mmCIF file of C-alpha atoms in Angstrom:
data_model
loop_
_atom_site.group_PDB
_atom_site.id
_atom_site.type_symbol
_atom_site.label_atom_id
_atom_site.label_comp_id
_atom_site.label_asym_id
_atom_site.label_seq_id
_atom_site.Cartn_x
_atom_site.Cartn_y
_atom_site.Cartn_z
ATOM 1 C CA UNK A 1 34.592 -33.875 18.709
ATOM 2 C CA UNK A 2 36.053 -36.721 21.047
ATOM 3 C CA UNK A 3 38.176 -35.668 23.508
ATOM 4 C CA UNK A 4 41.825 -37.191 23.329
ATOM 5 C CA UNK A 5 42.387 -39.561 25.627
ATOM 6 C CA UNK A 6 46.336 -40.210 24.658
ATOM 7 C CA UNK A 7 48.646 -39.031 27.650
ATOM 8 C CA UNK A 8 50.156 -35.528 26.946
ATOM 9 C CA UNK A 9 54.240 -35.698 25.773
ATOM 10 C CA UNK A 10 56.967 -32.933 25.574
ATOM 11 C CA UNK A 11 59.382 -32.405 23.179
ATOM 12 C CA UNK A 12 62.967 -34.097 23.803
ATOM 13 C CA UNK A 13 65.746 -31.449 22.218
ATOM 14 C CA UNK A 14 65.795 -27.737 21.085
ATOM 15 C CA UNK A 15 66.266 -29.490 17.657
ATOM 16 C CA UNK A 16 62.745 -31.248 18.189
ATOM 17 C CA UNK A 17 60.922 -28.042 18.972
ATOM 18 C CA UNK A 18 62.687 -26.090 16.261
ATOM 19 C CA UNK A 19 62.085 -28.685 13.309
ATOM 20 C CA UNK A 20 58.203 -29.437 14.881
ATOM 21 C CA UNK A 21 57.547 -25.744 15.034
ATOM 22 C CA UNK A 22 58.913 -25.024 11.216
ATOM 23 C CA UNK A 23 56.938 -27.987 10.147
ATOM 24 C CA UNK A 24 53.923 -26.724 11.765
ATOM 25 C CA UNK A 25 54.385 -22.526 10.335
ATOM 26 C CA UNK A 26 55.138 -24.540 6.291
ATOM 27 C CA UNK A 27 51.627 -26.102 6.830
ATOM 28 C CA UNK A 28 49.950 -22.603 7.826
ATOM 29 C CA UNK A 29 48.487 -20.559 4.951
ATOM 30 C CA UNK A 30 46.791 -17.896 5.305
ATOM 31 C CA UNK A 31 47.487 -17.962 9.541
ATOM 32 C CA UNK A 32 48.887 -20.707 11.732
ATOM 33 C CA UNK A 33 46.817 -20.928 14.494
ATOM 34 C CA UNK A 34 44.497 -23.588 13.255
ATOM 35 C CA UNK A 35 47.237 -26.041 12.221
ATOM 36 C CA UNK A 36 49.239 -25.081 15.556
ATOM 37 C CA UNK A 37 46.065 -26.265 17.080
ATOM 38 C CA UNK A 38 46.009 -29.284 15.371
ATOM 39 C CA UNK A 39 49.566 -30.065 15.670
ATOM 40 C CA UNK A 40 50.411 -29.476 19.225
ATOM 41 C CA UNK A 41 47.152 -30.612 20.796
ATOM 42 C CA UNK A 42 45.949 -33.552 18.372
ATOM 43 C CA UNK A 43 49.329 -34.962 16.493
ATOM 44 C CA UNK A 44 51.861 -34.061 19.013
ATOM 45 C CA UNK A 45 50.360 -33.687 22.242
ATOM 46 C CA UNK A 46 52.645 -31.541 23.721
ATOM 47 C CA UNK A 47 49.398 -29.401 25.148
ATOM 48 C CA UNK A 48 45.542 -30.039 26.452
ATOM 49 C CA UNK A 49 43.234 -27.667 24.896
ATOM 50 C CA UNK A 50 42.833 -26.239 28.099
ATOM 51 C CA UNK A 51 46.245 -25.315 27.951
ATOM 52 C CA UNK A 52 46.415 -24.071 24.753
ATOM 53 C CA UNK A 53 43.633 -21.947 25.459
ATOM 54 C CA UNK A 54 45.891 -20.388 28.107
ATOM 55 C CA UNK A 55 48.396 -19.508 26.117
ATOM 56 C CA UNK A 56 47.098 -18.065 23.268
ATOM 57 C CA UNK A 57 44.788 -15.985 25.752
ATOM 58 C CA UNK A 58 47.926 -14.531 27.099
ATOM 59 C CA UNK A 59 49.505 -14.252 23.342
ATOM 60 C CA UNK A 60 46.122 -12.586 22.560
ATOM 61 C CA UNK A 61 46.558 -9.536 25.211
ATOM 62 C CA UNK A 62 49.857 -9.007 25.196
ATOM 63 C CA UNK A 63 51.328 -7.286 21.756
ATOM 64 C CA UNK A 64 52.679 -9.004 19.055
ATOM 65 C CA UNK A 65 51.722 -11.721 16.556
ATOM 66 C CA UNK A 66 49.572 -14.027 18.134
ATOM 67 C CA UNK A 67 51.090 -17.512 17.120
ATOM 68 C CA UNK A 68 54.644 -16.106 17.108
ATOM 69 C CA UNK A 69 54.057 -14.977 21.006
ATOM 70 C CA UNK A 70 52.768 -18.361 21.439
ATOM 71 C CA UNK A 71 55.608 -20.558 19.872
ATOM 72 C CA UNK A 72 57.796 -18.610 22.300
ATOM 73 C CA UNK A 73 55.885 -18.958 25.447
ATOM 74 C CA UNK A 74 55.317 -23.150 24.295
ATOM 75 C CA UNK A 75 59.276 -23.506 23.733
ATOM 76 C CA UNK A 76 59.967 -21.299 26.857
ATOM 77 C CA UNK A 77 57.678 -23.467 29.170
ATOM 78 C CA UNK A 78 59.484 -26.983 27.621
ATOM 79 C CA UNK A 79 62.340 -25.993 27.609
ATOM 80 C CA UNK A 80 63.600 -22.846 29.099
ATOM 81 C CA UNK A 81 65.093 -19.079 27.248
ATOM 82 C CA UNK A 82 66.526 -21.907 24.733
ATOM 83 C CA UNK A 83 63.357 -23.331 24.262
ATOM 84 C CA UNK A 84 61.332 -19.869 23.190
ATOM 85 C CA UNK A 85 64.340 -19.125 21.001
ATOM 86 C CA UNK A 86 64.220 -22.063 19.420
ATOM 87 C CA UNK A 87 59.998 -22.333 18.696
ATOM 88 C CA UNK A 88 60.340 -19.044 17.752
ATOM 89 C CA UNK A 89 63.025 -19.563 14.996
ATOM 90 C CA UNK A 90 60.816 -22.696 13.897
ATOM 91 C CA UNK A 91 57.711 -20.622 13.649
ATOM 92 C CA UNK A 92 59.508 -17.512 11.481
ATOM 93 C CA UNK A 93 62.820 -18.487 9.637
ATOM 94 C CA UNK A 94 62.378 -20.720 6.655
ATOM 95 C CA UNK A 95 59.064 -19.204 5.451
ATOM 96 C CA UNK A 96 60.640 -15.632 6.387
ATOM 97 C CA UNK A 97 63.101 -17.435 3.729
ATOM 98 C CA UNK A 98 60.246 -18.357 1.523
ATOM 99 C CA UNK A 99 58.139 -15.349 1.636
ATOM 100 C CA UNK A 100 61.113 -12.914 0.498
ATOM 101 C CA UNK A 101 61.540 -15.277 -2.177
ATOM 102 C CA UNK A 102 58.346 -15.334 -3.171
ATOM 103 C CA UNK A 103 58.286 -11.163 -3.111
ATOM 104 C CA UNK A 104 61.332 -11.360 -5.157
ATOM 105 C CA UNK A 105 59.421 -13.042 -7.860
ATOM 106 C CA UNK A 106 56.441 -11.228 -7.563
ATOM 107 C CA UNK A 107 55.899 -9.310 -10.719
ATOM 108 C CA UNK A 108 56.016 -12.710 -12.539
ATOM 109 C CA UNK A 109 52.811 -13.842 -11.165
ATOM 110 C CA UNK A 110 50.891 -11.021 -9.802
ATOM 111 C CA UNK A 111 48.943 -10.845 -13.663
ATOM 112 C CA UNK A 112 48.155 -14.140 -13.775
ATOM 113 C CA UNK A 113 44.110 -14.327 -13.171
ATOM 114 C CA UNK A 114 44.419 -18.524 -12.129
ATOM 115 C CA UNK A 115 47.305 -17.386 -8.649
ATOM 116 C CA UNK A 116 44.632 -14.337 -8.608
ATOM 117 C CA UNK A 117 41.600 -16.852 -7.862
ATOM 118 C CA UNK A 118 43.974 -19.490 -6.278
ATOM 119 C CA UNK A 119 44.882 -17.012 -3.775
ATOM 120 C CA UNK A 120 41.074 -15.732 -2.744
ATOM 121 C CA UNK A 121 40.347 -19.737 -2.757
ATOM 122 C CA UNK A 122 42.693 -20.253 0.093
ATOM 123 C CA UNK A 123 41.758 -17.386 1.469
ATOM 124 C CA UNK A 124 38.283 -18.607 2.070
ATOM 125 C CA UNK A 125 39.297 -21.725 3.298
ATOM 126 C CA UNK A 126 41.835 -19.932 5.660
ATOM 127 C CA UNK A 127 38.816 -18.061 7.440
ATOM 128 C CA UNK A 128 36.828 -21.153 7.534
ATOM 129 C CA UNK A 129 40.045 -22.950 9.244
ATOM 130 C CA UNK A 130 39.843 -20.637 12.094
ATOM 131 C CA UNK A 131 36.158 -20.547 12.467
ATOM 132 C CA UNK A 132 36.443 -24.651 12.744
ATOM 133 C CA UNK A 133 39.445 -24.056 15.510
ATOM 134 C CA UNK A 134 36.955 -21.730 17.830
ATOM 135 C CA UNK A 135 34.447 -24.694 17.239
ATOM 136 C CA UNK A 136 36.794 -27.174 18.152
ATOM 137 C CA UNK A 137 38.314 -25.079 21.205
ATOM 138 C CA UNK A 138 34.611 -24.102 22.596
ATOM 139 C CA UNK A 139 33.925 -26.988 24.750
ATOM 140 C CA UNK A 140 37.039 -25.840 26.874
ATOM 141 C CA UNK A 141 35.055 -23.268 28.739
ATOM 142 C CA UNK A 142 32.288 -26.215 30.318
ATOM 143 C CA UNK A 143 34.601 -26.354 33.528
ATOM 144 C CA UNK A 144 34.833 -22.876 33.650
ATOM 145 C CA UNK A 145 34.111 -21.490 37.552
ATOM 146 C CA UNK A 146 32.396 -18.577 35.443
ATOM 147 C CA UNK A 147 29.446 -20.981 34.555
ATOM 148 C CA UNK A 148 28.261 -21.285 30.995
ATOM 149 C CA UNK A 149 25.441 -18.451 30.937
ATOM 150 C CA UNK A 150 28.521 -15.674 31.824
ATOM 151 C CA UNK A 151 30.843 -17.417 29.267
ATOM 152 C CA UNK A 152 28.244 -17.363 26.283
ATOM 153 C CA UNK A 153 27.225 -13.666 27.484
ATOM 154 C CA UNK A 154 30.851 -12.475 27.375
ATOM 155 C CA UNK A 155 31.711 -14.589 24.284
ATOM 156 C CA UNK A 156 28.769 -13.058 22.440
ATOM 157 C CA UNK A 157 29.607 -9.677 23.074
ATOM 158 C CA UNK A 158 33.405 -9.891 22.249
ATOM 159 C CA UNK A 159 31.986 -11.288 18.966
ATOM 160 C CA UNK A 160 29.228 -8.561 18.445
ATOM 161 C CA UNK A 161 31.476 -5.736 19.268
ATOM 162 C CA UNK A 162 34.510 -7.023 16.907
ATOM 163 C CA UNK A 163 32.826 -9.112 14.211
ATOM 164 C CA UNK A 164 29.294 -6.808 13.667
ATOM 165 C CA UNK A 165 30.283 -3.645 15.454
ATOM 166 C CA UNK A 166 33.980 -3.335 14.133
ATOM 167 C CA UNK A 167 34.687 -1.703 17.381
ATOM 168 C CA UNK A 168 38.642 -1.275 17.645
ATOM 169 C CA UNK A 169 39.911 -4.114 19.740
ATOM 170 C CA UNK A 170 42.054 -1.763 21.915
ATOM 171 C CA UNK A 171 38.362 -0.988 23.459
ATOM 172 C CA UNK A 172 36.636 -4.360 23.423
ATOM 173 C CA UNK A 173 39.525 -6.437 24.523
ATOM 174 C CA UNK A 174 40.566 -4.415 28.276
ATOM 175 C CA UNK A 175 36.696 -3.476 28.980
ATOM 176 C CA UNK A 176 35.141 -7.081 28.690
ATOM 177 C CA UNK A 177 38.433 -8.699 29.734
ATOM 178 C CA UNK A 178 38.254 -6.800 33.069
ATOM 179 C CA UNK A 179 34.888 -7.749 33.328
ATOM 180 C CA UNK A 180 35.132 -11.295 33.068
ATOM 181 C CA UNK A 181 38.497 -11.285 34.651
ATOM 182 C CA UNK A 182 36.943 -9.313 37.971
ATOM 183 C CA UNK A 183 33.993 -11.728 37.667
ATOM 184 C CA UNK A 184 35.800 -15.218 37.334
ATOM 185 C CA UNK A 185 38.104 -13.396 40.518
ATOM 186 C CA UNK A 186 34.570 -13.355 42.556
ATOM 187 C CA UNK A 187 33.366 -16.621 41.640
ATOM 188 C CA UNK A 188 36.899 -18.643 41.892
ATOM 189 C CA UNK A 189 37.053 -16.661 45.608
ATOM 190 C CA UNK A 190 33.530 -17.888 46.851
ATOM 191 C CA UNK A 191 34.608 -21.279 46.176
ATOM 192 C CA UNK A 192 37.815 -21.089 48.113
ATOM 193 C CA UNK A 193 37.533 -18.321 50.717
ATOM 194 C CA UNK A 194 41.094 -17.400 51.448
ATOM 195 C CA UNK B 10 63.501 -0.864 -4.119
ATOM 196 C CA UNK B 11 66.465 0.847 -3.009
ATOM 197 C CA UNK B 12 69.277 1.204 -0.400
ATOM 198 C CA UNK B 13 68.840 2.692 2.409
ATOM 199 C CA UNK B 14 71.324 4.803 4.593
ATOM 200 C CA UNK B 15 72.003 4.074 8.176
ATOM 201 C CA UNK B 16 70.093 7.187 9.659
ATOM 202 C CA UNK B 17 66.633 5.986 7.646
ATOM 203 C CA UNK B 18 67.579 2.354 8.840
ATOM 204 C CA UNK B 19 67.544 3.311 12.365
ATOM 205 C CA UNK B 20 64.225 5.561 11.500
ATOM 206 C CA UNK B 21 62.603 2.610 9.848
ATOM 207 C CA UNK B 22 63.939 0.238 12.676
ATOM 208 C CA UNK B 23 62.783 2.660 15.507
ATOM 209 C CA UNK B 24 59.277 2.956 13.534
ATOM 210 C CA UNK B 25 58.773 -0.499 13.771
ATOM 211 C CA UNK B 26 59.848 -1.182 17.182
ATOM 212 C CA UNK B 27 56.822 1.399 18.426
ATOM 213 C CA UNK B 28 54.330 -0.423 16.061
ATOM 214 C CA UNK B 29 54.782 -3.695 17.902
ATOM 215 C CA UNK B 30 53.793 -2.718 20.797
ATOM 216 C CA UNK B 31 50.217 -1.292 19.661
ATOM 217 C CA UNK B 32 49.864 -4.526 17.829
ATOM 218 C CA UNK B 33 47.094 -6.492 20.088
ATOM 219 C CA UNK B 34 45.339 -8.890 18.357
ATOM 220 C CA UNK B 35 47.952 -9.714 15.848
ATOM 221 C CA UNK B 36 50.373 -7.709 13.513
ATOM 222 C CA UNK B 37 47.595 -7.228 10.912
ATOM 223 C CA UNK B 38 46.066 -4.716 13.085
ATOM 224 C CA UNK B 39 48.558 -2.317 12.834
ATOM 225 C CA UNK B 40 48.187 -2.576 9.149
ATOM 226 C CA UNK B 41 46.570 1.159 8.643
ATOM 227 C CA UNK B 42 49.332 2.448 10.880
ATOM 228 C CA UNK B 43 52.002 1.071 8.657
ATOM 229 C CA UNK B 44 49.830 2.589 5.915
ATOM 230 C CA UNK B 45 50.505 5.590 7.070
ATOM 231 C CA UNK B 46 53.544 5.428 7.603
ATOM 232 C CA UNK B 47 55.106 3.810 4.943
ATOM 233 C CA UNK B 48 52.992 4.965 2.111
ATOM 234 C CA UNK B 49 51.170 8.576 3.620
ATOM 235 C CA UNK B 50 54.232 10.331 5.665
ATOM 236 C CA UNK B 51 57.802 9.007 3.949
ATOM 237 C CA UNK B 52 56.533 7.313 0.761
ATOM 238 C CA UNK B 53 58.899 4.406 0.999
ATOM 239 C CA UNK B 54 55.937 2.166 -0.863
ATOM 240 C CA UNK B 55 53.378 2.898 -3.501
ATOM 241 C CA UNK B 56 49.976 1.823 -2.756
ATOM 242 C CA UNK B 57 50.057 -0.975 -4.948
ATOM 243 C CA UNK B 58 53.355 -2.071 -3.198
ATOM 244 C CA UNK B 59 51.516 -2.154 0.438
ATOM 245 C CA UNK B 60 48.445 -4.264 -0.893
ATOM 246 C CA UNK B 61 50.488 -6.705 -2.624
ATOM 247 C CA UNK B 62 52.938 -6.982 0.481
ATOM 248 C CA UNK B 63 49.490 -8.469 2.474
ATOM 249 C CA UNK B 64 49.346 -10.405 -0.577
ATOM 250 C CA UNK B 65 52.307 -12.449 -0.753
ATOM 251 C CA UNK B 66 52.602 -13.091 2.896
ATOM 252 C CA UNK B 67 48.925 -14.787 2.562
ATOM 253 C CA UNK B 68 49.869 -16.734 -0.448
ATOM 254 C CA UNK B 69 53.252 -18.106 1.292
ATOM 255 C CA UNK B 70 52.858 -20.771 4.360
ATOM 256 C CA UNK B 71 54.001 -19.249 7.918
ATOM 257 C CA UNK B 72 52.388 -16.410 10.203
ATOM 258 C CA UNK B 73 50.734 -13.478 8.935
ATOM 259 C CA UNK B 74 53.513 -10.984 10.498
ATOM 260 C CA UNK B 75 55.791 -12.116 7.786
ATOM 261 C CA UNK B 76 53.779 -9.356 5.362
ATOM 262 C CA UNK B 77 56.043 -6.958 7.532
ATOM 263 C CA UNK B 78 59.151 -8.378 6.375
ATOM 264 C CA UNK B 79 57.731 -8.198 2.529
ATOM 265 C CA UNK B 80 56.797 -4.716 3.380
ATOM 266 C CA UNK B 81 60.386 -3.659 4.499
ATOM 267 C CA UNK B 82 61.952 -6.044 1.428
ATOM 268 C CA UNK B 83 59.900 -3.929 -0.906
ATOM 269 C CA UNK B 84 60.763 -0.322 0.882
ATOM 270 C CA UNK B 85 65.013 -1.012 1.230
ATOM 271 C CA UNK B 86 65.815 -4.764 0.261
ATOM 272 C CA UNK B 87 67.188 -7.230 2.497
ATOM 273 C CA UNK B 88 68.127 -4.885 4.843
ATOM 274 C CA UNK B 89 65.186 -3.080 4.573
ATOM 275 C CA UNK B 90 63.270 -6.865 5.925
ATOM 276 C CA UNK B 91 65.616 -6.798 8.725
ATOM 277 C CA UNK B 92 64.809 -3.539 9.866
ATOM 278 C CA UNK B 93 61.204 -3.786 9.734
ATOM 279 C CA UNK B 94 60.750 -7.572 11.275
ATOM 280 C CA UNK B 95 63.189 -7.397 13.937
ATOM 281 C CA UNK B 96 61.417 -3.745 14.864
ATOM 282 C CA UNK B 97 58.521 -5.630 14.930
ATOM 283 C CA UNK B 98 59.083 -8.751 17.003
ATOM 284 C CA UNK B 99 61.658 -7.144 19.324
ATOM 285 C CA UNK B 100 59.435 -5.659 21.827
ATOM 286 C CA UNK B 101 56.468 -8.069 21.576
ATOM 287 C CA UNK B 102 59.151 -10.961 21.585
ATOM 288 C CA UNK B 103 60.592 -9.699 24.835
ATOM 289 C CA UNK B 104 57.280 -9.135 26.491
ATOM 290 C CA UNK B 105 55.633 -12.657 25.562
ATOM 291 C CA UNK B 106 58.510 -13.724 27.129
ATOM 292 C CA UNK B 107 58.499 -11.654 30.359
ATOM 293 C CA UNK B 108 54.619 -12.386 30.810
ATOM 294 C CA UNK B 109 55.070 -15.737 29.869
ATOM 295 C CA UNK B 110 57.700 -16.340 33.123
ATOM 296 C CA UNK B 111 55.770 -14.316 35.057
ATOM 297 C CA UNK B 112 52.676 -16.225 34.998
ATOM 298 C CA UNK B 113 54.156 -19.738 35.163
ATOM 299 C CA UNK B 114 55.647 -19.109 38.468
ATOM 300 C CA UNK B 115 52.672 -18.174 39.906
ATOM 301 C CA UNK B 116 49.997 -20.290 38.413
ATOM 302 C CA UNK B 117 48.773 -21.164 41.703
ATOM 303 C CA UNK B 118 47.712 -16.937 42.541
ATOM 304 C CA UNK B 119 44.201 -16.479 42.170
ATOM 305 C CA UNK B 120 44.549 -13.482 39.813
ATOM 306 C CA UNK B 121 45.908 -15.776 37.193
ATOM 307 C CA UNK B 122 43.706 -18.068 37.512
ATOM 308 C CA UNK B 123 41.036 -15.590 37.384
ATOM 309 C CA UNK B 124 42.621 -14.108 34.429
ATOM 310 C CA UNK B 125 42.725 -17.594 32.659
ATOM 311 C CA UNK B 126 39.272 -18.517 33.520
ATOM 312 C CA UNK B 127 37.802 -14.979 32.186
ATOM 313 C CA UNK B 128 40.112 -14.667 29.096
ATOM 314 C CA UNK B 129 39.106 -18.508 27.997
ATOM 315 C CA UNK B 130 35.678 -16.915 26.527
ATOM 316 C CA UNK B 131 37.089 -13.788 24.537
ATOM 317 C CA UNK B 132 39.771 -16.065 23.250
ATOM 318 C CA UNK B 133 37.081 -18.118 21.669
ATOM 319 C CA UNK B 134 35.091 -15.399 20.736
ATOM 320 C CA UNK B 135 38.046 -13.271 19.058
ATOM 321 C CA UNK B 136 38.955 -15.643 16.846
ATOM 322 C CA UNK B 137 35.601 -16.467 15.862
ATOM 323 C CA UNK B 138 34.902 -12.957 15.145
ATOM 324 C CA UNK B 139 38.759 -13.002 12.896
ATOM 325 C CA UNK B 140 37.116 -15.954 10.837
ATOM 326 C CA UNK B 141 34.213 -14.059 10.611
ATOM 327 C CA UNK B 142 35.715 -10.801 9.339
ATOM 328 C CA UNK B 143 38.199 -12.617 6.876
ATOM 329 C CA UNK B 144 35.315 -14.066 5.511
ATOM 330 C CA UNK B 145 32.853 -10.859 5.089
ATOM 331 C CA UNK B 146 35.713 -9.306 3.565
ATOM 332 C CA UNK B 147 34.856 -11.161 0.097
ATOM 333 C CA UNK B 148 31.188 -11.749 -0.749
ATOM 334 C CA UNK B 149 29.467 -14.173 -2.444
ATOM 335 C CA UNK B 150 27.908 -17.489 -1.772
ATOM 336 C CA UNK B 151 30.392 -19.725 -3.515
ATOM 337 C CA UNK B 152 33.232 -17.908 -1.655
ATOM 338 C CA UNK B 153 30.420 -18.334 1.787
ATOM 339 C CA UNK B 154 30.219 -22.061 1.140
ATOM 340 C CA UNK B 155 33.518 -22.864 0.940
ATOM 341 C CA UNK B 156 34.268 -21.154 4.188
ATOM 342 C CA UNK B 157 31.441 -23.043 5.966
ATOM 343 C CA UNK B 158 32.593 -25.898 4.127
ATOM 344 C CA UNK B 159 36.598 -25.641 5.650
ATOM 345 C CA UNK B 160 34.939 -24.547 8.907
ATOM 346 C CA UNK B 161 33.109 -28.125 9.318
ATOM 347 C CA UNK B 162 35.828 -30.203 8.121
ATOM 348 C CA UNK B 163 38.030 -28.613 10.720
ATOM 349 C CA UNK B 164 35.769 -28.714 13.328
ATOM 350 C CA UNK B 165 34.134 -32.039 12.672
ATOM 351 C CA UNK B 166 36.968 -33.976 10.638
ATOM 352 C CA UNK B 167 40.604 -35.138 10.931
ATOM 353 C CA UNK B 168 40.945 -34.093 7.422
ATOM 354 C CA UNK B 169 44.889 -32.634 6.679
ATOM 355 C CA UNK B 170 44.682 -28.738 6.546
ATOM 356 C CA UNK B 171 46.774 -28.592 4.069
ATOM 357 C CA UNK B 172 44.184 -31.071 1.783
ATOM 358 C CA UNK B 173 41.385 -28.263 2.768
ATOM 359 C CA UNK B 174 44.112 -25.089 1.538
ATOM 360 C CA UNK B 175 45.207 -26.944 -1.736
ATOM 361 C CA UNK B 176 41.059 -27.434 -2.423
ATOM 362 C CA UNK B 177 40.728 -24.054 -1.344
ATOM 363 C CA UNK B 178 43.515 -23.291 -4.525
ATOM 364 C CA UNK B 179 42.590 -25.435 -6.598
ATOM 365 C CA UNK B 180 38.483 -23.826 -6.781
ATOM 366 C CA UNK B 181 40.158 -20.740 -6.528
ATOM 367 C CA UNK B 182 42.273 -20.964 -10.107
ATOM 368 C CA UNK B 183 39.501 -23.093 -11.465
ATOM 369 C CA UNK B 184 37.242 -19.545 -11.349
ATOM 370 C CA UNK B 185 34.648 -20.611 -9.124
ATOM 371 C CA UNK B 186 34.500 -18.527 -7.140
#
């Protein structure tokens, strides 16, 4: 779990972000967010975790596909409106492309028991992926002005009330994130009194 | 699948523009609502049709939304796709971006940074909990262990994901799990 110690870079050209950002969504099965971790933090460097932690926070509240809110608020904060359009026609075009192709021949291979078992393989692997990204992404929180006792507390219940519970995440989401939000606002103000 | 006239088009479209904006947490979660819609109250898709529509979009590379666009494809064709992922992303699109200016120019107020500090936790947690669910959704210890096993290499190695995805395939067709 080193931390990277390679300065962070930006992309150079709408044409970089587009082509890094379809590379990136060709390498996703089963969800993007792990690779798109990977990718942008590790390989290209375009983000700290820290930062990427930010983002997809944001792309986690608001509405919308996570990683496809994300790939426009990454190509929006490089490069401008063009920028968002052009992460955001990276993340979704060519396997939009693929994917309808793939429907098209559906039929074909929806009998066959070896795609059948290929498919829950991946699948597994796919929910394992994620599970390694949260690993990977945890130590973000040590600088947190929350401290680490409020972070695990809130952490744990987010998971217990989603993961165990199945509470709807229209509940969990706005009750605990006002409660850490109001929280972090109390600590972050006794450190800097306005 | 069939054609579609401009009045259900619109309907569809208009449908699908609402949906998006319940969708926290991810397109998927709208899933049942879709459900409902498309199968329950107009009967665009058989049952069958909406399962394997989740299907596909898991077996082909790119985000998880895309299982919207198979879902329309499979309703009205082409046009069908269009209606449903542009309905989809429109709204969200729009308001990713909006937020996303929004916050940038004032990174400095203490509200955001409040807001990034608390969210940092729940973010964590939320996708733990999405691993966690993906993976209840299919018992069995060979199907466990290969999850823990992808979750480690992840976490722990530089591995390439998509080594960990084609062993994920390759067990899967194999019948070991």
């Amino acid at each position: 779990m080193e931390q990277e110690s390679r300065p962070l870079a930006r992309p150079a050209s709408l044409t970089e972000l587009f082509t890094a950002f379809t590379a990136l969504a060709l390498q996703g099965f089963g969800g993007v967010l792990a690779v798109a971790q990977r990718v942008l933090c590790e390989e290209r460097r375009w983000l700290s975790r820290e930062e990427f932690i930010e983002i997809l926070a944001v792309g986690q509240v608001l509405p919308g596909p996570n990683v496809v809110n994300m790939s426009l608020m990454i190509g929006d904060r490089f490069l401008g409106w063009r920028g968002a359009l052009a992460a955001l026609a990276g993340m979704v075009s060519v396997p939009l492309v693929i994917v309808l192709l793939l429907a098209a021949a559906y039929t074909e291979f929806a009998q066959n028991p070896a795609v059948a078992g290929a498919l829950k393989g991946m699948g597994a692997v796919a929910a394992g992926m994620i599970v390694g990204t949260a690993l990977k992404l945890a130590p973000v929180v040590r600088g947190n002005p929350m401290g680490k006792t409020a972070c695990l507390l809130l952490a744990g219940a987010a998971f217990v009330g989603i993961a165990l519970l199945h509470w709807p995440l229209l509940w969990v989401l706005p009750i605990l994130g006002l409660v850490a939000c109001a929280y972090a606002w109390i600590r972050v103000s006794r450190k800097e009194p306005a | 699948m069939s054609s579609i006239s401009l009045a259900d088009w619109l309907q569809l479209f208009g449908h699908f523009m609402l949906l998006s904006f319940m969708a926290i947490g991810g397109a998927i979660v709208i899933a049942p609502e879709m459900h409902r819609l498309m199968v329950t109250q107009t009967g665009m898709l058989t049952d069958p049709q909406f399962s394997a529509s989740i299907a596909i979009a898991q077996a082909a590379p790119g985000p998880n939304v895309l299982f919207v666009a198979v879902m329309g494809y499979q309703a009205a064709g082409l046009a069908g796709a269009a209606a449903t992922m542009i309905g989809i992303m429109l709204p969200s699109s729009t308001l990713a971006f909006a937020a996303s200016r929004w916050s940038q120019a004032r990174q400095d107020w203490r509200a955001v940074r409040a807001f990034k500090a608390g969210m940092a936790p729940l973010t964590i947690a939320l996708l733990l909990a999405t691993g966690w669910i993906l993976a209840a959704n299919t018992p069995g210890w060979a199907h466990l262990l290969l999850t823990v096993g992808a979750a480690l290499a992840v976490w722990r190695t530089r591995i390439h994901l998509l080594i960990l995805i084609a062993a994920g395939a390759v067990v899967g067709a194999l019948g070991w799990i």
